[in-house]
Coordinates of N, CA and C in Angstrom, one line a residue:
M1 N 0.9 -1.2 0.0 CA 0.0 0.0 0.0 C 0.9 1.2 0.0
N2 N 0.5 2.2 -0.8 CA 1.3 3.4 -0.9 C 0.8 4.4 0.2
F3 N 1.5 4.6 1.2 CA 1.0 5.4 2.4 C 1.0 6.9 2.1
K4 N 1.6 7.3 1.0 CA 1.6 8.7 0.8 C 0.3 9.3 0.5
Y5 N -0.7 8.4 0.1 CA -2.0 8.8 -0.2 C -3.0 8.8 1.0
V6 N -2.5 8.2 2.1 CA -3.3 8.0 3.3 C -3.7 9.4 3.9
G7 N -2.8 10.2 4.0 CA -3.1 11.6 4.6 C -4.1 12.3 3.8
P8 N -3.9 12.5 2.5 CA -4.9 13.2 1.7 C -6.3 12.5 1.7
L9 N -6.3 11.2 1.7 CA -7.6 10.5 1.7 C -8.3 10.7 3.1
V10 N -7.6 10.7 4.2 CA -8.2 10.9 5.5 C -8.7 12.4 5.5
L11 N -7.9 13.3 5.0 CA -8.4 14.7 5.0 C -9.6 14.8 4.1
L12 N -9.7 14.2 3.0 CA -10.8 14.3 2.1 C -12.1 13.7 2.8
A13 N -11.9 12.5 3.5 CA -13.0 11.9 4.2 C -13.5 12.8 5.3
A14 N -12.6 13.5 6.0 CA -13.0 14.4 7.1 C -13.8 15.6 6.5
I15 N -13.4 16.1 5.4 CA -14.1 17.2 4.8 C -15.5 16.8 4.4
V16 N -15.6 15.6 3.7 CA -16.9 15.1 3.3 C -17.8 14.9 4.5
I17 N -17.3 14.2 5.5 CA -18.1 13.9 6.7 C -18.5 15.2 7.4
G18 N -17.6 16.1 7.5 CA -17.9 17.4 8.2 C -18.9 18.2 7.4
D19 N -18.9 18.2 6.1 CA -19.8 18.9 5.3 C -21.2 18.3 5.4
Q20 N -21.3 16.9 5.5 CA -22.6 16.3 5.7 C -23.2 16.6 7.0
I21 N -22.3 16.7 8.0 CA -22.8 17.1 9.4 C -23.3 18.5 9.3
R22 N -22.6 19.4 8.6 CA -23.0 20.8 8.5 C -24.4 20.9 7.8
I23 N -24.5 20.1 6.7 CA -25.8 20.2 5.9 C -27.0 19.6 6.7
N24 N -26.7 18.5 7.4 CA -27.9 17.7 8.0 C -28.1 18.0 9.4
R25 N -27.2 18.6 10.2 CA -27.4 18.9 11.6 C -28.6 19.8 11.7
P26 N -29.5 19.6 12.7 CA -30.6 20.5 12.8 C -30.2 21.9 13.3
N27 N -31.0 22.9 12.9 CA -30.7 24.2 13.4 C -31.0 24.2 14.9
H28 N -32.1 23.6 15.3 CA -32.5 23.4 16.7 C -33.5 22.3 16.9
K29 N -33.6 21.8 18.1 CA -34.6 20.8 18.4 C -35.5 21.4 19.5
Y30 N -36.7 21.0 19.5 CA -37.6 21.5 20.6 C -38.6 20.4 21.1
R31 N -38.9 20.5 22.3 CA -39.9 19.5 22.9 C -41.2 20.2 22.9
L32 N -42.2 19.6 22.3 CA -43.6 20.0 22.3 C -44.4 19.2 23.3
T33 N -44.9 19.8 24.3 CA -45.6 19.1 25.4 C -47.1 19.5 25.4
V34 N -47.9 18.5 25.5 CA -49.4 18.8 25.5 C -49.9 18.2 26.9
E35 N -50.6 19.1 27.6 CA -51.1 18.7 28.9 C -52.7 18.9 28.9
V36 N -53.4 17.9 29.4 CA -54.8 17.9 29.4 C -55.3 17.5 30.8
E37 N -56.2 18.3 31.3 CA -56.9 18.0 32.5 C -58.0 17.0 32.2
T38 N -58.1 16.0 33.0 CA -59.1 14.9 32.9 C -59.8 14.7 34.3
P39 N -60.9 14.0 34.3 CA -61.5 13.7 35.6 C -60.5 12.8 36.5
A40 N -59.6 12.2 35.9 CA -58.6 11.3 36.6 C -57.3 12.0 36.9
G41 N -57.2 13.3 36.6 CA -56.0 14.1 36.8 C -55.4 14.5 35.5
V42 N -54.2 15.2 35.5 CA -53.6 15.7 34.3 C -52.9 14.6 33.6
K43 N -53.1 14.5 32.3 CA -52.4 13.6 31.4 C -51.6 14.4 30.4
S44 N -50.4 13.9 30.1 CA -49.6 14.7 29.2 C -48.7 13.8 28.3
A45 N -48.2 14.3 27.2 CA -47.3 13.6 26.4 C -46.5 14.7 25.7
A46 N -45.3 14.3 25.2 CA -44.4 15.2 24.6 C -43.6 14.5 23.5
G47 N -43.2 15.3 22.5 CA -42.4 14.8 21.4 C -41.3 15.8 21.1
I48 N -40.1 15.3 20.7 CA -39.0 16.2 20.3 C -39.0 16.3 18.8
M49 N -39.0 17.5 18.3 CA -38.9 17.8 16.9 C -37.5 18.4 16.6
A50 N -37.1 18.0 15.4 CA -35.8 18.6 14.9 C -36.1 19.5 13.7
V51 N -35.6 20.7 13.7 CA -35.9 21.6 12.6 C -34.6 21.8 11.8
H52 N -34.7 21.5 10.5 CA -33.6 21.5 9.6 C -33.7 22.5 8.5
P53 N -32.9 23.5 8.4 CA -32.9 24.4 7.3 C -32.2 23.6 6.1
D54 N -32.5 24.1 4.9 CA -31.9 23.5 3.7 C -30.5 24.1 3.4
R55 N -29.5 23.7 4.1 CA -28.2 24.3 3.9 C -27.5 23.9 2.5
S56 N -28.0 22.8 1.9 CA -27.5 22.4 0.6 C -28.3 23.0 -0.5
Y57 N -29.5 23.5 -0.2 CA -30.5 24.1 -1.2 C -31.0 23.0 -2.1
S58 N -30.9 21.8 -1.7 CA -31.5 20.7 -2.5 C -33.0 20.7 -2.4
R59 N -33.6 21.3 -1.4 CA -35.0 21.4 -1.3 C -35.5 22.8 -1.6
G60 N -34.8 23.5 -2.4 CA -35.2 24.9 -2.8 C -35.1 25.8 -1.7
G61 N -34.3 25.6 -0.7 CA -34.2 26.5 0.4 C -35.2 26.3 1.5
K62 N -36.0 25.3 1.4 CA -37.1 25.1 2.3 C -36.7 24.4 3.6
T63 N -37.1 24.9 4.7 CA -36.9 24.3 6.0 C -37.9 23.1 6.2
R64 N -37.4 22.1 6.9 CA -38.3 21.0 7.2 C -38.1 20.5 8.7
T65 N -39.2 19.9 9.2 CA -39.1 19.4 10.6 C -39.2 17.9 10.5
R66 N -38.4 17.2 11.4 CA -38.5 15.8 11.6 C -39.1 15.5 12.9
G67 N -40.1 14.6 12.9 CA -40.8 14.3 14.2 C -42.1 13.7 14.0
D68 N -42.8 13.4 15.0 CA -44.2 12.8 15.0 C -45.2 13.7 15.7
A69 N -46.4 13.6 15.3 CA -47.5 14.2 16.0 C -47.5 13.7 17.5
V70 N -48.0 14.5 18.4 CA -48.0 14.2 19.8 C -49.3 13.6 20.2
F71 N -49.3 12.3 20.6 CA -50.5 11.6 21.0 C -50.6 11.5 22.5
V72 N -51.7 12.1 23.0 CA -51.9 12.1 24.5 C -53.0 11.0 24.8
D73 N -52.6 10.0 25.5 CA -53.6 8.9 25.9 C -54.2 9.4 27.2
L74 N -55.5 9.7 27.1 CA -56.3 10.3 28.2 C -56.9 9.2 29.1
G75 N -56.8 8.0 28.7 CA -57.4 6.9 29.4 C -58.9 6.8 29.0
G76 N -59.5 5.6 29.3 CA -60.9 5.4 29.0 C -61.2 5.5 27.5
G77 N -60.2 5.2 26.7 CA -60.4 5.2 25.3 C -60.4 6.5 24.6
K78 N -60.1 7.6 25.4 CA -60.0 8.9 24.9 C -58.6 9.4 24.6
N79 N -58.4 10.3 23.6 CA -57.1 10.8 23.3 C -57.2 12.1 22.7
L80 N -56.0 12.8 22.6 CA -55.9 14.1 22.0 C -54.6 14.1 21.2
V81 N -54.6 14.5 20.0 CA -53.4 14.4 19.1 C -53.1 15.8 18.6
A82 N -51.9 16.3 18.8 CA -51.4 17.5 18.2 C -50.7 17.2 16.9
L83 N -51.3 17.6 15.8 CA -50.8 17.3 14.5 C -49.6 18.2 14.1
L84 N -48.8 17.8 13.1 CA -47.8 18.6 12.6 C -48.3 19.5 11.5
A85 N -49.3 20.3 11.9 CA -50.1 21.1 10.9 C -50.8 22.2 11.6
H86 N -51.1 23.2 10.8 CA -51.9 24.3 11.2 C -53.0 24.6 10.1
I87 N -53.9 25.4 10.4 CA -54.9 25.8 9.5 C -54.8 27.2 9.1
D88 N -54.7 27.5 7.8 CA -54.9 28.8 7.2 C -56.2 28.8 6.4
K89 N -56.1 28.9 5.1 CA -57.3 28.6 4.3 C -57.5 27.1 4.1
S90 N -56.4 26.4 4.1 CA -56.4 25.0 4.1 C -55.3 24.5 5.1
L91 N -55.1 23.2 5.1 CA -54.1 22.6 6.0 C -52.7 23.1 5.6
E92 N -52.0 23.7 6.6 CA -50.7 24.2 6.4 C -49.7 23.4 7.1
L93 N -48.7 22.8 6.3 CA -47.7 21.9 6.9 C -46.4 22.6 7.3
D94 N -46.1 23.8 6.8 CA -44.8 24.4 7.0 C -44.7 25.1 8.3
E95 N -45.8 25.5 8.9 CA -45.8 26.3 10.1 C -45.2 25.6 11.3
I96 N -45.2 24.2 11.3 CA -44.7 23.5 12.4 C -43.2 23.8 12.5
N97 N -42.5 24.2 11.4 CA -41.1 24.6 11.5 C -40.8 25.7 12.4
Y98 N -41.8 26.6 12.7 CA -41.6 27.8 13.4 C -42.4 27.9 14.7
V99 N -42.9 26.8 15.2 CA -43.7 26.8 16.4 C -42.9 27.3 17.6
A100 N -41.7 26.7 17.7 CA -40.8 27.2 18.9 C -40.4 28.6 18.7
L101 N -40.0 29.0 17.5 CA -39.6 30.4 17.3 C -40.7 31.4 17.6
R102 N -41.9 31.1 17.1 CA -43.0 32.0 17.3 C -43.4 32.0 18.8
A103 N -43.3 30.8 19.5 CA -43.7 30.8 20.9 C -42.7 31.6 21.7
Y104 N -41.4 31.5 21.4 CA -40.4 32.3 22.2 C -40.6 33.8 21.9
K105 N -40.9 34.1 20.7 CA -41.1 35.5 20.4 C -42.3 36.1 21.1
A106 N -43.4 35.3 21.2 CA -44.6 35.7 21.9 C -44.4 35.8 23.4
A107 N -43.4 35.0 23.9 CA -43.1 35.1 25.3 C -42.1 36.3 25.6
G108 N -41.8 37.0 24.6 CA -40.9 38.2 24.8 C -39.5 38.1 24.5
Q109 N -39.1 36.9 24.0 CA -37.7 36.7 23.6 C -37.5 37.1 22.1
N110 N -36.7 38.1 21.9 CA -36.5 38.6 20.5 C -35.4 37.8 19.9
V111 N -35.7 36.6 19.5 CA -34.6 35.7 19.0 C -34.8 35.4 17.5
S112 N -33.7 35.2 16.8 CA -33.8 34.9 15.4 C -33.8 33.4 15.2
F113 N -34.1 33.0 14.0 CA -34.2 31.5 13.7 C -32.8 30.9 13.9
S114 N -31.7 31.6 13.5 CA -30.4 31.1 13.6 C -29.9 31.0 15.1
Q115 N -30.5 31.7 16.0 CA -30.2 31.8 17.4 C -31.0 30.8 18.2
M116 N -31.9 30.1 17.6 CA -32.8 29.3 18.4 C -32.1 28.2 19.3
S117 N -31.0 27.6 18.8 CA -30.4 26.6 19.6 C -29.8 27.1 20.9
R118 N -29.8 28.4 21.1 CA -29.2 29.0 22.3 C -30.2 29.3 23.4
V119 N -31.5 29.3 23.1 CA -32.4 29.8 24.1 C -32.7 28.6 25.0
T120 N -33.2 29.0 26.2 CA -33.5 28.0 27.2 C -34.9 28.2 27.9
G121 N -35.4 27.2 28.5 CA -36.6 27.4 29.3 C -37.8 27.1 28.4
A122 N -38.9 26.6 29.0 CA -40.2 26.3 28.3 C -41.0 27.6 28.2
V123 N -41.7 27.7 27.1 CA -42.6 28.8 26.9 C -44.0 28.3 26.4
P124 N -45.1 29.0 26.7 CA -46.4 28.5 26.3 C -46.6 28.7 24.8
V125 N -47.3 27.7 24.2 CA -47.7 27.8 22.8 C -49.2 28.1 22.9
T126 N -49.6 29.3 22.3 CA -50.9 29.8 22.4 C -51.4 30.3 21.1
G127 N -52.8 30.5 21.1 CA -53.4 31.2 19.9 C -53.1 30.4 18.6
E128 N -52.8 31.1 17.6 CA -52.6 30.6 16.3 C -51.3 29.7 16.2
V129 N -50.5 29.7 17.2 CA -49.3 28.9 17.1 C -49.6 27.5 17.5
I130 N -50.7 27.2 18.2 CA -51.1 25.9 18.5 C -51.4 25.1 17.3
P131 N -50.8 23.9 17.2 CA -51.1 23.0 16.0 C -52.5 22.5 16.1
V132 N -53.0 22.0 14.9 CA -54.3 21.4 14.9 C -54.4 20.3 15.9
L133 N -55.5 20.2 16.6 CA -55.7 19.1 17.6 C -56.9 18.3 17.0
V134 N -56.7 17.0 17.1 CA -57.8 16.0 16.7 C -57.9 14.9 17.8
S135 N -59.0 14.2 17.7 CA -59.2 13.1 18.6 C -59.8 11.9 17.7
F136 N -59.4 10.7 18.1 CA -59.9 9.5 17.5 C -60.8 8.7 18.4
A137 N -62.1 8.6 18.0 CA -63.0 7.7 18.8 C -62.4 6.3 18.9
D138 N -61.8 5.9 17.8 CA -61.1 4.6 17.7 C -59.8 4.8 16.9
P139 N -58.7 4.8 17.6 CA -57.4 5.0 17.0 C -57.1 4.1 15.8
A140 N -57.8 2.9 15.8 CA -57.5 2.0 14.7 C -58.4 2.3 13.4
D141 N -59.2 3.3 13.6 CA -60.1 3.7 12.5 C -59.9 5.2 12.1
P142 N -59.2 5.5 10.9 CA -59.0 6.9 10.6 C -60.2 7.7 10.4
A143 N -61.3 7.0 10.0 CA -62.6 7.7 9.8 C -63.2 8.2 11.1
S144 N -62.7 7.8 12.2 CA -63.2 8.2 13.5 C -62.6 9.5 14.0
A145 N -61.8 10.2 13.2 CA -61.1 11.4 13.6 C -62.1 12.6 13.6
R146 N -61.9 13.5 14.6 CA -62.6 14.7 14.6 C -61.7 15.8 15.1
R147 N -61.9 17.0 14.6 CA -61.1 18.1 15.0 C -61.6 18.6 16.4
V148 N -60.6 19.0 17.2 CA -60.9 19.5 18.6 C -60.3 20.9 18.8
P149 N -61.1 22.0 18.7 CA -60.6 23.3 18.9 C -60.1 23.4 20.3
P150 N -59.0 24.1 20.5 CA -58.4 24.2 21.9 C -59.3 24.6 23.0
N151 N -60.2 25.5 22.7 CA -61.1 25.9 23.8 C -62.4 25.1 23.8
E152 N -62.5 24.0 23.1 CA -63.7 23.2 23.1 C -63.4 21.7 23.4
V153 N -62.4 21.5 24.2 CA -62.0 20.1 24.5 C -63.1 19.4 25.3
E154 N -63.7 20.1 26.3 CA -64.7 19.5 27.1 C -65.9 19.1 26.2
G155 N -66.3 20.0 25.2 CA -67.4 19.6 24.4 C -67.1 18.4 23.5
A156 N -65.8 18.2 23.1 CA -65.5 17.1 22.2 C -65.2 15.8 23.0
L157 N -64.7 16.0 24.2 CA -64.2 14.7 24.9 C -65.1 14.4 26.1
G158 N -65.9 15.4 26.6 CA -66.7 15.1 27.8 C -66.4 16.0 29.0
K159 N -67.3 16.0 29.9 CA -67.2 16.9 31.1 C -65.9 16.5 31.9
G160 N -65.2 17.6 32.3 CA -64.0 17.4 33.1 C -62.7 17.4 32.3
Y161 N -62.8 17.4 30.9 CA -61.7 17.5 30.1 C -61.4 18.9 29.6
R162 N -60.1 19.3 29.7 CA -59.8 20.7 29.4 C -58.3 20.7 29.0
L163 N -58.0 21.5 28.0 CA -56.6 21.7 27.6 C -55.9 22.5 28.6
R164 N -55.0 21.9 29.4 CA -54.3 22.7 30.4 C -53.3 23.6 29.8
G165 N -52.6 23.1 28.7 CA -51.6 24.0 28.1 C -50.8 23.2 27.2
I166 N -50.1 23.9 26.2 CA -49.1 23.4 25.3 C -47.9 24.2 25.5
S167 N -46.7 23.6 25.5 CA -45.5 24.4 25.7 C -44.4 23.9 24.7
A168 N -43.5 24.7 24.4 CA -42.3 24.4 23.6 C -41.1 24.7 24.4
E169 N -40.1 23.9 24.3 CA -38.8 24.1 25.0 C -37.7 23.6 24.1
V170 N -36.8 24.5 23.8 CA -35.6 24.1 23.0 C -34.7 23.2 23.8
V171 N -34.3 22.1 23.2 CA -33.4 21.1 23.9 C -32.1 21.1 23.1
P172 N -31.0 20.6 23.7 CA -29.7 20.5 23.0 C -29.8 19.7 21.7
N173 N -29.1 20.2 20.7 CA -29.0 19.4 19.4 C -28.3 18.1 19.6
G174 N -27.4 18.0 20.6 CA -26.7 16.8 20.8 C -25.6 16.6 19.7
L175 N -25.0 15.4 19.7 CA -23.9 15.1 18.8 C -24.5 14.4 17.6
W176 N -25.2 15.2 16.7 CA -25.8 14.6 15.5 C -24.7 14.1 14.6
P177 N -24.8 12.9 14.0 CA -26.0 12.0 13.9 C -25.9 10.9 15.0
L178 N -25.2 11.1 16.1 CA -25.1 10.1 17.1 C -25.9 10.5 18.3
D179 N -27.0 11.2 18.1 CA -27.9 11.7 19.2 C -28.8 10.6 19.6
F180 N -28.3 9.6 20.3 CA -29.1 8.4 20.7 C -29.7 8.6 22.1
G181 N -29.4 9.7 22.8 CA -29.9 9.9 24.1 C -28.8 10.2 25.1
G182 N -29.2 10.6 26.3 CA -28.2 10.9 27.3 C -27.4 12.1 26.9
S183 N -26.1 12.0 27.2 CA -25.2 13.1 26.9 C -25.0 13.3 25.4
L184 N -25.4 12.4 24.6 CA -25.3 12.6 23.1 C -26.5 13.4 22.6
G185 N -27.5 13.7 23.4 CA -28.6 14.5 22.9 C -29.8 13.6 22.7
D186 N -31.0 14.2 23.0 CA -32.3 13.4 22.8 C -32.6 13.3 21.3
P187 N -32.9 12.1 20.9 CA -33.3 11.9 19.5 C -34.7 12.4 19.2
V188 N -35.0 12.5 18.0 CA -36.4 12.8 17.6 C -37.3 11.7 18.1
T189 N -38.5 12.1 18.6 CA -39.5 11.2 19.1 C -40.2 10.5 18.0
R190 N -40.3 9.2 18.1 CA -41.1 8.4 17.2 C -42.2 7.6 18.0
G191 N -43.2 7.1 17.3 CA -44.2 6.3 18.0 C -45.6 6.4 17.5
I192 N -45.9 7.5 16.6 CA -47.2 7.7 16.2 C -47.8 6.6 15.3
E193 N -46.9 5.9 14.6 CA -47.3 4.8 13.7 C -47.8 3.6 14.6
A194 N -47.2 3.5 15.8 CA -47.7 2.4 16.7 C -49.1 2.8 17.3
R195 N -49.3 4.1 17.5 CA -50.6 4.5 18.0 C -51.7 4.5 17.0
L196 N -51.3 4.8 15.7 CA -52.3 4.9 14.6 C -51.8 3.9 13.5
P197 N -52.0 2.6 13.7 CA -51.4 1.6 12.8 C -51.7 1.8 11.3
W198 N -52.8 2.4 11.0 CA -53.2 2.6 9.6 C -52.2 3.5 8.8
L199 N -51.4 4.3 9.6 CA -50.4 5.1 8.9 C -49.4 4.3 8.1
N200 N -49.3 3.0 8.5 CA -48.3 2.2 7.7 C -48.9 1.6 6.5
G201 N -50.2 1.8 6.3 CA -50.9 1.2 5.1 C -50.5 1.8 3.8
A202 N -50.8 1.1 2.7 CA -50.5 1.6 1.4 C -51.5 2.7 0.9
D203 N -52.7 2.6 1.4 CA -53.7 3.6 0.9 C -53.6 4.9 1.7
D204 N -54.3 5.9 1.2 CA -54.2 7.2 1.9 C -55.1 7.3 3.1
A205 N -54.9 6.5 4.1 CA -55.7 6.5 5.3 C -55.5 7.8 6.0
A206 N -54.3 8.4 5.9 CA -54.1 9.7 6.6 C -55.0 10.8 6.0
G207 N -55.2 10.7 4.7 CA -56.1 11.7 4.0 C -57.5 11.5 4.4
R208 N -57.9 10.2 4.6 CA -59.3 9.9 5.1 C -59.5 10.5 6.5
A209 N -58.4 10.4 7.3 CA -58.5 10.9 8.7 C -58.7 12.4 8.7
L210 N -57.9 13.1 7.9 CA -58.0 14.5 7.8 C -59.4 14.9 7.3
Q211 N -59.9 14.2 6.3 CA -61.2 14.5 5.7 C -62.3 14.3 6.8
A212 N -62.2 13.2 7.6 CA -63.2 12.9 8.6 C -63.2 14.0 9.7
A213 N -62.0 14.6 9.9 CA -61.9 15.6 10.9 C -62.4 17.0 10.4
G214 N -62.7 17.0 9.1 CA -63.2 18.3 8.5 C -62.1 19.2 8.2
L215 N -60.9 18.7 7.9 CA -59.7 19.6 7.7 C -59.5 19.8 6.2
P216 N -59.6 21.0 5.7 CA -59.5 21.2 4.2 C -58.0 21.0 3.8
T217 N -57.8 20.2 2.8 CA -56.4 19.9 2.4 C -56.2 20.4 0.9
A218 N -55.0 20.9 0.7 CA -54.6 21.2 -0.7 C -54.2 19.9 -1.4
E219 N -54.4 19.8 -2.7 CA -54.1 18.6 -3.5 C -52.6 18.3 -3.4
A220 N -51.8 19.3 -3.3 CA -50.3 19.0 -3.4 C -49.7 18.4 -2.2
I221 N -50.4 18.4 -1.0 CA -49.7 17.9 0.2 C -49.8 16.4 0.3
D222 N -48.8 15.9 1.1 CA -48.9 14.5 1.5 C -49.5 14.4 2.8
S223 N -50.7 13.9 2.9 CA -51.5 13.9 4.1 C -50.8 13.2 5.3
K224 N -49.9 12.3 5.0 CA -49.2 11.6 6.1 C -48.3 12.6 6.8
D225 N -47.8 13.6 6.1 CA -47.0 14.6 6.7 C -47.6 15.3 7.9
A226 N -48.9 15.3 8.0 CA -49.6 15.9 9.2 C -49.4 15.1 10.4
F227 N -48.9 13.8 10.2 CA -48.8 12.9 11.4 C -47.3 12.6 11.6
T228 N -46.5 12.5 10.6 CA -45.1 12.1 10.8 C -44.3 12.7 9.7
R229 N -43.0 13.1 10.1 CA -42.1 13.6 9.1 C -40.7 12.9 9.3
K230 N -40.2 12.3 8.3 CA -39.0 11.5 8.4 C -37.8 12.4 8.1

């Protein structure tokens, strides 16, 4: 073996790996927590989202979020799900990229997108920043979905149920792509496909769920993106 090429090859590999980390490392991660008051006490669930700008411009400069919708098991067959979507004139899938940013700004922190990884502390997610909430009478049946306005949880789920609050908290990016947990950083939360098994199907069950919930969708969107982003 000609060792004179080892040094340049190692350097080239380091440059390629470093550039891939630069391109793919998230700008920031945040934990989205949903808390619901129930007759049996407060129930909550949380999911970690990773927000990735397009540093390579392979996506036309578009930012994307990796993560799953947050499924809160309320017991007694009831649930509340915070989708990765908002409503404008139709279902909007890009606003989830800016939930944490908008929540911190609303809480009085004048932070830019590029500075998000430096902020600390949880802040409330309120008003239009709240993602679309839905509930499934039967999680195994996408047609059982219904939309739940944040101020009408009791009307949708029954007496004693109320949205206690939704919060966002920036968490450390960790050592991407080795963010397996602990000191390496919390990974993106997965699990919605286990809660809603029809998401793994070949047909557009996600679209049927959104339609059942009365959520207007644009033809161009992938309905499954409202539930999970890879």
